[in-house]
C-alpha positions as YAML, in Angstrom:
chain: A
units: angstrom
residues:
- id: 1
  name: UNK
  ca: [246.84, 212.05, 136.37]
- id: 2
  name: UNK
  ca: [250.31, 213.43, 137.80]
- id: 3
  name: UNK
  ca: [249.05, 217.25, 136.41]
- id: 4
  name: UNK
  ca: [245.99, 216.76, 138.40]
- id: 5
  name: UNK
  ca: [247.66, 215.51, 141.41]
- id: 6
  name: UNK
  ca: [250.33, 218.33, 141.12]
- id: 7
  name: UNK
  ca: [249.32, 221.71, 139.31]
- id: 8
  name: UNK
  ca: [252.82, 223.59, 140.52]
- id: 9
  name: UNK
  ca: [254.02, 221.07, 138.24]
- id: 10
  name: UNK
  ca: [252.27, 222.08, 135.39]
- id: 11
  name: UNK
  ca: [252.93, 225.47, 136.38]
- id: 12
  name: UNK
  ca: [256.58, 224.78, 136.35]
- id: 13
  name: UNK
  ca: [256.08, 223.28, 132.73]
- id: 14
  name: UNK
  ca: [254.60, 226.87, 131.53]
- id: 15
  name: UNK
  ca: [257.18, 228.79, 133.13]
- id: 16
  name: UNK
  ca: [260.05, 226.71, 131.39]
- id: 17
  name: UNK
  ca: [257.87, 226.73, 128.10]
- id: 18
  name: UNK
  ca: [257.85, 230.73, 128.45]
- id: 19
  name: UNK
  ca: [261.37, 231.07, 129.22]
- id: 20
  name: UNK
  ca: [262.61, 229.06, 126.64]
- id: 21
  name: UNK
  ca: [260.85, 230.87, 123.77]
- id: 22
  name: UNK
  ca: [262.75, 233.97, 124.76]
- id: 23
  name: UNK
  ca: [265.84, 235.12, 122.53]
- id: 24
  name: UNK
  ca: [268.70, 237.15, 123.82]
- id: 25
  name: UNK
  ca: [267.91, 239.77, 121.34]
- id: 26
  name: UNK
  ca: [263.95, 240.31, 122.90]
- id: 27
  name: UNK
  ca: [263.06, 243.07, 124.67]
- id: 28
  name: UNK
  ca: [260.68, 242.43, 127.59]
- id: 29
  name: UNK
  ca: [258.52, 245.24, 129.30]
- id: 30
  name: UNK
  ca: [257.56, 244.81, 133.16]
- id: 31
  name: UNK
  ca: [254.37, 246.71, 133.96]
- id: 32
  name: UNK
  ca: [252.12, 247.01, 136.95]
- id: 33
  name: UNK
  ca: [249.59, 243.96, 137.59]
- id: 34
  name: UNK
  ca: [246.32, 244.71, 136.18]
- id: 35
  name: UNK
  ca: [247.26, 246.97, 133.66]
- id: 36
  name: UNK
  ca: [247.75, 247.15, 130.01]
- id: 37
  name: UNK
  ca: [251.15, 248.59, 128.06]
- id: 38
  name: UNK
  ca: [250.38, 250.62, 124.91]
- id: 39
  name: UNK
  ca: [252.75, 249.84, 122.32]
- id: 40
  name: UNK
  ca: [253.58, 251.54, 118.90]
- id: 41
  name: UNK
  ca: [255.32, 249.40, 116.59]
- id: 42
  name: UNK
  ca: [256.77, 251.33, 113.48]
- id: 43
  name: UNK
  ca: [255.60, 249.87, 109.97]
- id: 44
  name: UNK
  ca: [253.74, 250.90, 107.12]
- id: 45
  name: UNK
  ca: [250.58, 252.91, 107.56]
- id: 46
  name: UNK
  ca: [251.59, 253.57, 111.32]
- id: 47
  name: UNK
  ca: [251.40, 257.33, 112.20]
- id: 48
  name: UNK
  ca: [251.82, 258.90, 114.96]
- id: 49
  name: UNK
  ca: [248.85, 260.36, 117.22]
- id: 50
  name: UNK
  ca: [250.78, 263.05, 118.59]
- id: 51
  name: UNK
  ca: [252.70, 265.53, 116.87]
- id: 52
  name: UNK
  ca: [256.17, 264.19, 117.13]
- id: 53
  name: UNK
  ca: [257.31, 266.21, 114.35]
- id: 54
  name: UNK
  ca: [259.91, 268.30, 116.80]
- id: 55
  name: UNK
  ca: [262.32, 270.35, 115.07]
- id: 56
  name: UNK
  ca: [266.02, 270.57, 116.29]
- id: 57
  name: UNK
  ca: [268.83, 272.30, 115.20]
- id: 58
  name: UNK
  ca: [272.28, 270.80, 115.25]
- id: 59
  name: UNK
  ca: [274.07, 271.29, 118.25]
- id: 60
  name: UNK
  ca: [277.16, 273.16, 118.53]
- id: 61
  name: UNK
  ca: [280.42, 270.94, 117.75]
- id: 62
  name: UNK
  ca: [282.28, 272.68, 120.49]
- id: 63
  name: UNK
  ca: [284.96, 274.29, 118.18]
- id: 64
  name: UNK
  ca: [286.30, 277.11, 119.63]
- id: 65
  name: UNK
  ca: [285.92, 280.04, 117.19]
- id: 66
  name: UNK
  ca: [286.86, 283.19, 119.18]
- id: 67
  name: UNK
  ca: [289.69, 285.07, 118.56]
- id: 68
  name: UNK
  ca: [292.80, 285.85, 120.76]
...
């Protein structure tokens, strides 16, 4: 009966339960309402759908190789 008369209390309990489930190391993603995020989590059998095999060359270490 308490929940029926005070639905805002039920909402508070839901918010508290969700907040209590979070850990300091959890990552939270905020997105616009009505959209669905696309998440790609690494794991066995997961392959990129776009060529992500960008080849790079090591950056110069910044050492001066010129002679005086």
